[in-house]
Amino acid sequence: MSWLLTEEHLEDLARGAAVLGTGGGGDPYVGRLLVRQAIRECGPVTVLDPAEVDDEALVIPTAQMGAPTVVFEKIPSGDEALTALRALERHLGTRAAATMPIECGGINSMIPLVVAARSGLPVVDADGMGRAFPELQMETFGVYGVTGSPMAVAGERGETSVIDTGADNKRMEWLARGITIRLGGVAHIAEYSMRGAEVKRTAVPRTLTLAHTVGRALREARERQDDPIAHLGEVLAGSLYQHLRVLFRGKISDVERRTEAGFARGRATAKSFDGRHELDLVFQNEHLVALVDGEVRCLVPDLVCVLESEQAEPITTESLRYGQRVTVVGISTPELMRTPQALAVFGPAAFGLRHEFRPVEALTTAES
Amino acid sequence: MSWLLTEEHLEDLARGAAVLGTGGGGDPYVGRLLVRQAIRECGPVTVLDPAEVDDEALVIPTAQMGAPTVVFEKIPSGDEALTALRALERHLGTRAAATMPIECGGINSMIPLVVAARSGLPVVDADGMGRAFPELQMETFGVYGVTGSPMAVAGERGETSVIDTGADNKRMEWLARGITIRLGGVAHIAEYSMRGAEVKRTAVPRTLTLAHTVGRALREARERQDDPIAHLGEVLAGSLYQHLRVLFRGKISDVERRTEAGFARGRATAKSFDGRHELDLVFQNEHLVALVDGEVRCLVPDLVCVLESEQAEPITTESLRYGQRVTVVGISTPELMRTPQALAVFGPAAFGLRHEFRPVEALTTAES
C-alpha cells in the first residue's frame, strides 16, 4: 500500500532504519534533519508500494556512499543526491519516474526521501540490501541481474562523474570508491537504474514501511515501559525478517576502529555483566559477525544489531563506545538474501570471513 | 601546412617528442610501437595544420595519464584512448572532427596518432603544454579559458568515467587522478573538447612537426658525426623555442625515485667529469628545475632535457640510471607559456618550488 510520509513519521522511521542498518548506513540523526528540512520546504513524500510501480517506469535509486566515520563530520547540504540523479538522467537521456533506497539503514533510508521531496518524485518502498552493506556490488539488484552501471557520483561542489563498467558491479564499486575518497570520504550517488518490473523481481520489498513499524514499536514499548526487544520480535515475526535472537547482554569493553580505503573497519568487544562471557563483533561500516565466547552466533547477511540496553536505541558502529550497556540481537534476513547467488556476493566469504553462512535461527535457539 | 604521417616518420617523431617532453610524457618506444601497429592496420594519419582547422570544427584531445614508472610496465592495447574519445562524444551527443595531443612528449605525442589512425580522424598539429607536464590543469587550453570538463577516462577493460567539475580544471585533475590510481596507475583520457577557433587561440602550434624536425636533426647529426646539440640549437632557433643552453655535462651519480599519489617523483644528481661541479634535478614525471652547484639554471615551464652524451638520445625521468653520461640542456618555452596567467598555472610555485621564474636565456649565457 502506498502512503504519504510526513515530518511526523521521521523519528520512528530513522530509529527503525538504524536497527535494520545493522550498525551501518550512516548516522540516522543527520539524515532525519535533512529530510525534515526538505519536507518543510517542499511538502510530504509519496511512498510507493512496489506492487503499484508501473512495469515500464524508470526507477533510479539514490544514496550516500562513504565511511560513516566521515559522514558524521561532513554534513551534506541535501542537494548532492539529486545532483547525482540529474546527472544520470542526462546521461541516460531520460527522466526517472521514482527514486528508491539502495539500502536500509541510518542515512541511506533518508537520502532518497530528500531526493523525493526536492524533486517531487515518489520513493519506492523497497531497497537493494534489506539492511546496510558497505559495498555497491552487494545489492540484490545486482545479484538478480540488474547492472549498477552507468552510475553517477556527485560531490559537495556539484562535481559529477558518470562511471560505466558494463556488467562488472564490483569494478564500479572500486572506481566509485576511489572518487569518493578523493571527494573527501563521502559522496552521493545514483545507480542501478531499472524498470518497475525489475524492482518487483530484485528488490527487498516494503523496507521503508518496515523500518517505520520497527521504530514505532520500540517507541511505544518505551512509552508503555514494556520490553522493547519483545515488541521488536513480534513486529518482525510478521515480516520477511522472521527470526529475532538475543545474542548477548553486557557492556562494551573495547572498540578498535580505523578509517581505511574509504571504509570504517574495526572490532568491538563486550563483557557480560557477570564477567563470565565475552562478545566479539567485527565490522566494515556494518557488523559482519557476532561471536560469543568464540562461537559464531550471527553471520552476514543476517543482521547483527547493537541496541542500547535501557531504551533499545540502535547504536551505529561509529558510535560504539567503551562502557555502553548493550543488548545485541541477531535478525534473519529475507530468503531473497540467503540464496546461493546472494551469498556469493555478500555472504561471509565476500568479506574474507572463513565461516560458512548458517542462519541465525539455527545458530542460536530462541529464548524461552 | 598539413601533411601525411606514415610509419617512416615515427622514429624521428618519437625522439623529438621525447626531447620536448623534458623527461616525461611516458616511454616513447611503447608509443611508437602502438602507432606503427595502428598505421599498418588502418593507414597513414593526416596531420592538420591548426590554421586549416575550421573554426566551428569540434576537436577532442586524447592522451594517456598516469605515472611513467607504471606506464613502462603496463603496456596499453591501443584502443583505450579511442574508447575515451567515444565516451566523451556520447556524453556530448556529437562527433569529433579531429583529435589533438594535450602535451608534447614520449607517449602522449603518439596516443592521439593511434586514435587518429584507428578512427580515421585527422590529428591537429598542436598541443596544450608545448612540452609535458604532470597534471591536467596545466594546459594552455585551460590557461586561456577552455574548460577541461567534461572529460572521459577509460580503463583497460573498457570501463569509462565521464567527469564534470565545471570550470575547475584542478578539481578535474584531482578526481581523474583518483580514478587513474584505481585503474592501476595508468588510464586514457579525452578532455578539453573545443572548437577550431579555440585551438587557434589557446594551443601551442605545430609541435608535432617540430618534434619530427628535432628528431630528424638529431639523427642526421649522428649520421654525419656532427655535434647533435649544435644542430638541435639551430633547429630550435627557427621555432617558438628560440633559446637552447647547455647546462651541464657529466655523469649521473644518484637517482631517487618513488611512485606516489599517482606520480613519479624524485631527484637526480650528476657530477661533472672533472668532479668539480654538481647538477641537481628535481622531477614530478617531468623535470622541474636544474641547479648547477646550487644555482638555478633552468626552471619550469622552460624545458630541462637530459640527453645521453654520445648520441644525444633523450632520457626520460623513469630511465635515469647511475653512471649514465649525460648532456643536460635548457630550452626556452614559447611566450604563450610564460605569461603571468600561464605561470600561475604551471610556473615554479604551482609545483611548490620557491624559486621565481626566470627565463633560461637570462639564467645561463650562451656558449661561445
Short mmCIF file of N, CA and C in Angstrom, two decimals, chain A residues 237-310:
data_model
loop_
_atom_site.label_atom_id
_atom_site.label_comp_id
_atom_site.label_asym_id
_atom_site.label_seq_id
_atom_site.Cartn_x
_atom_site.Cartn_y
_atom_site.Cartn_z
N ALA A 237 8.30 -10.85 13.39
CA ALA A 237 7.72 -12.17 13.13
C ALA A 237 6.68 -12.11 12.02
N GLY A 238 6.04 -10.97 11.89
CA GLY A 238 5.04 -10.81 10.84
C GLY A 238 5.62 -10.27 9.54
N SER A 239 6.95 -10.16 9.43
CA SER A 239 7.61 -9.58 8.25
C SER A 239 8.46 -10.65 7.55
N LEU A 240 9.21 -10.23 6.57
CA LEU A 240 10.15 -11.14 5.90
C LEU A 240 11.36 -11.44 6.78
N TYR A 241 11.53 -10.65 7.83
CA TYR A 241 12.64 -10.84 8.79
C TYR A 241 12.07 -11.59 9.99
N GLN A 242 11.89 -12.91 9.85
CA GLN A 242 11.03 -13.61 10.79
C GLN A 242 11.63 -13.85 12.17
N HIS A 243 12.94 -14.09 12.21
CA HIS A 243 13.52 -14.57 13.46
C HIS A 243 14.38 -13.52 14.15
N LEU A 244 14.11 -13.30 15.41
CA LEU A 244 14.98 -12.44 16.22
C LEU A 244 15.55 -13.29 17.35
N ARG A 245 16.86 -13.13 17.56
CA ARG A 245 17.51 -13.85 18.66
C ARG A 245 18.30 -12.85 19.50
N VAL A 246 18.15 -12.92 20.80
CA VAL A 246 19.03 -12.13 21.67
C VAL A 246 20.35 -12.88 21.78
N LEU A 247 21.43 -12.25 21.35
CA LEU A 247 22.73 -12.91 21.32
C LEU A 247 23.53 -12.65 22.59
N PHE A 248 23.33 -11.46 23.18
CA PHE A 248 24.23 -11.07 24.27
C PHE A 248 23.67 -9.85 24.98
N ARG A 249 23.92 -9.80 26.29
CA ARG A 249 23.68 -8.58 27.05
C ARG A 249 24.94 -8.31 27.85
N GLY A 250 25.40 -7.07 27.80
CA GLY A 250 26.63 -6.78 28.54
C GLY A 250 27.11 -5.36 28.30
N LYS A 251 28.39 -5.14 28.53
CA LYS A 251 28.96 -3.79 28.50
C LYS A 251 30.12 -3.78 27.50
N ILE A 252 30.16 -2.76 26.64
CA ILE A 252 31.25 -2.66 25.69
C ILE A 252 32.56 -2.48 26.45
N SER A 253 33.51 -3.37 26.17
CA SER A 253 34.78 -3.32 26.92
C SER A 253 35.94 -2.83 26.05
N ASP A 254 35.77 -2.87 24.73
CA ASP A 254 36.87 -2.41 23.87
C ASP A 254 36.34 -2.13 22.47
N VAL A 255 36.83 -1.06 21.83
CA VAL A 255 36.49 -0.75 20.44
C VAL A 255 37.76 -0.38 19.72
N GLU A 256 37.95 -0.99 18.57
CA GLU A 256 39.11 -0.66 17.74
C GLU A 256 38.53 -0.28 16.38
N ARG A 257 38.78 0.95 15.96
CA ARG A 257 38.12 1.45 14.76
C ARG A 257 39.11 2.26 13.95
N ARG A 258 39.14 2.03 12.62
CA ARG A 258 40.02 2.84 11.77
C ARG A 258 39.30 3.13 10.45
N THR A 259 39.60 4.30 9.88
CA THR A 259 39.05 4.63 8.57
C THR A 259 40.13 4.31 7.55
N GLU A 260 39.88 3.28 6.73
CA GLU A 260 40.91 2.91 5.76
C GLU A 260 40.26 2.51 4.45
N ALA A 261 40.91 2.92 3.35
CA ALA A 261 40.43 2.61 2.00
C ALA A 261 38.97 3.04 1.82
N GLY A 262 38.56 4.08 2.54
CA GLY A 262 37.21 4.60 2.37
C GLY A 262 36.17 3.91 3.24
N PHE A 263 36.58 3.04 4.13
CA PHE A 263 35.63 2.34 5.00
C PHE A 263 35.99 2.58 6.46
N ALA A 264 34.98 2.38 7.33
CA ALA A 264 35.24 2.31 8.76
C ALA A 264 35.32 0.83 9.12
N ARG A 265 36.50 0.37 9.44
CA ARG A 265 36.70 -1.05 9.78
C ARG A 265 37.06 -1.16 11.25
N GLY A 266 36.71 -2.29 11.85
CA GLY A 266 37.12 -2.47 13.22
C GLY A 266 36.50 -3.66 13.90
N ARG A 267 36.68 -3.69 15.22
CA ARG A 267 36.17 -4.75 16.07
C ARG A 267 35.68 -4.11 17.36
N ALA A 268 34.74 -4.77 17.99
CA ALA A 268 34.33 -4.33 19.32
C ALA A 268 34.15 -5.56 20.19
N THR A 269 34.38 -5.38 21.47
CA THR A 269 34.23 -6.49 22.43
C THR A 269 33.30 -6.02 23.54
N ALA A 270 32.49 -6.95 24.03
CA ALA A 270 31.65 -6.64 25.19
C ALA A 270 31.79 -7.78 26.20
N LYS A 271 31.63 -7.43 27.46
CA LYS A 271 31.65 -8.45 28.52
C LYS A 271 30.28 -8.52 29.17
N SER A 272 29.87 -9.74 29.51
CA SER A 272 28.57 -9.89 30.18
C SER A 272 28.66 -9.25 31.57
N PHE A 273 27.51 -8.92 32.14
CA PHE A 273 27.51 -8.20 33.42
C PHE A 273 28.14 -9.04 34.53
N ASP A 274 28.04 -10.37 34.40
CA ASP A 274 28.68 -11.22 35.42
C ASP A 274 30.14 -11.50 35.09
N GLY A 275 30.61 -10.92 33.97
CA GLY A 275 32.03 -11.06 33.62
C GLY A 275 32.42 -12.42 33.09
N ARG A 276 31.45 -13.32 32.89
CA ARG A 276 31.80 -14.70 32.51
C ARG A 276 31.79 -14.95 31.01
N HIS A 277 31.16 -14.04 30.26
CA HIS A 277 31.06 -14.26 28.81
C HIS A 277 31.56 -13.05 28.04
N GLU A 278 31.99 -13.33 26.82
CA GLU A 278 32.52 -12.25 26.00
C GLU A 278 31.92 -12.28 24.61
N LEU A 279 31.61 -11.11 24.11
CA LEU A 279 31.08 -10.97 22.74
C LEU A 279 32.15 -10.30 21.89
N ASP A 280 32.35 -10.80 20.68
CA ASP A 280 33.23 -10.14 19.71
C ASP A 280 32.43 -9.77 18.48
N LEU A 281 32.58 -8.54 18.04
CA LEU A 281 31.94 -8.05 16.81
C LEU A 281 33.02 -7.62 15.83
N VAL A 282 32.83 -7.93 14.57
CA VAL A 282 33.73 -7.45 13.51
C VAL A 282 32.88 -6.63 12.55
N PHE A 283 33.36 -5.44 12.17
CA PHE A 283 32.57 -4.63 11.26
C PHE A 283 33.38 -4.00 10.14
N GLN A 284 32.72 -3.81 9.01
CA GLN A 284 33.23 -2.96 7.90
C GLN A 284 32.03 -2.05 7.59
N ASN A 285 32.03 -0.88 8.13
CA ASN A 285 30.87 0.02 8.15
C ASN A 285 29.72 -0.65 8.94
N GLU A 286 29.31 -1.85 8.50
CA GLU A 286 28.26 -2.61 9.18
C GLU A 286 28.87 -3.80 9.93
N HIS A 287 28.09 -4.32 10.90
CA HIS A 287 28.52 -5.53 11.59
C HIS A 287 28.48 -6.72 10.65
N LEU A 288 29.50 -7.55 10.73
CA LEU A 288 29.61 -8.71 9.83
C LEU A 288 29.41 -10.02 10.58
N VAL A 289 29.87 -10.07 11.80
CA VAL A 289 29.77 -11.33 12.54
C VAL A 289 29.77 -11.02 14.05
N ALA A 290 28.99 -11.85 14.77
CA ALA A 290 28.98 -11.77 16.23
C ALA A 290 29.38 -13.13 16.77
N LEU A 291 30.39 -13.14 17.62
CA LEU A 291 30.83 -14.38 18.27
C LEU A 291 30.64 -14.24 19.76
N VAL A 292 30.12 -15.28 20.40
CA VAL A 292 30.00 -15.28 21.85
C VAL A 292 30.90 -16.38 22.38
N ASP A 293 31.83 -16.00 23.24
CA ASP A 293 32.83 -16.93 23.78
C ASP A 293 33.47 -17.72 22.64
N GLY A 294 33.75 -17.02 21.57
CA GLY A 294 34.47 -17.62 20.45
C GLY A 294 33.62 -18.39 19.47
N GLU A 295 32.33 -18.52 19.74
CA GLU A 295 31.47 -19.26 18.81
C GLU A 295 30.59 -18.32 17.99
N VAL A 296 30.50 -18.62 16.70
CA VAL A 296 29.70 -17.78 15.81
C VAL A 296 28.24 -17.87 16.18
N ARG A 297 27.61 -16.69 16.34
CA ARG A 297 26.19 -16.68 16.71
C ARG A 297 25.34 -15.98 15.66
N CYS A 298 25.94 -15.14 14.84
CA CYS A 298 25.18 -14.49 13.77
C CYS A 298 26.17 -14.00 12.72
N LEU A 299 25.85 -14.27 11.46
CA LEU A 299 26.78 -14.04 10.35
C LEU A 299 26.11 -13.25 9.23
N VAL A 300 26.87 -12.36 8.62
CA VAL A 300 26.40 -11.65 7.46
C VAL A 300 25.95 -12.64 6.38
N PRO A 301 24.82 -12.48 5.68
CA PRO A 301 23.96 -11.29 5.62
C PRO A 301 22.88 -11.20 6.68
N ASP A 302 22.82 -12.13 7.67
CA ASP A 302 21.87 -11.91 8.77
C ASP A 302 22.31 -10.66 9.52
N LEU A 303 21.37 -10.06 10.23
CA LEU A 303 21.62 -8.75 10.84
C LEU A 303 22.11 -8.89 12.27
N VAL A 304 23.22 -8.22 12.58
CA VAL A 304 23.68 -8.08 13.96
C VAL A 304 23.36 -6.65 14.38
N CYS A 305 22.52 -6.50 15.39
CA CYS A 305 22.09 -5.15 15.79
C CYS A 305 22.48 -4.91 17.24
N VAL A 306 23.19 -3.82 17.47
CA VAL A 306 23.60 -3.45 18.82
C VAL A 306 22.64 -2.37 19.31
N LEU A 307 21.92 -2.68 20.39
CA LEU A 307 20.94 -1.75 20.94
C LEU A 307 21.36 -1.35 22.34
N GLU A 308 21.16 -0.10 22.64
CA GLU A 308 21.43 0.38 24.00
C GLU A 308 20.42 -0.31 24.92
N SER A 309 20.85 -0.81 26.08
CA SER A 309 20.04 -1.75 26.86
C SER A 309 18.74 -1.18 27.43
N GLU A 310 18.76 0.06 27.88
CA GLU A 310 17.58 0.61 28.54
C GLU A 310 16.43 0.85 27.58
#
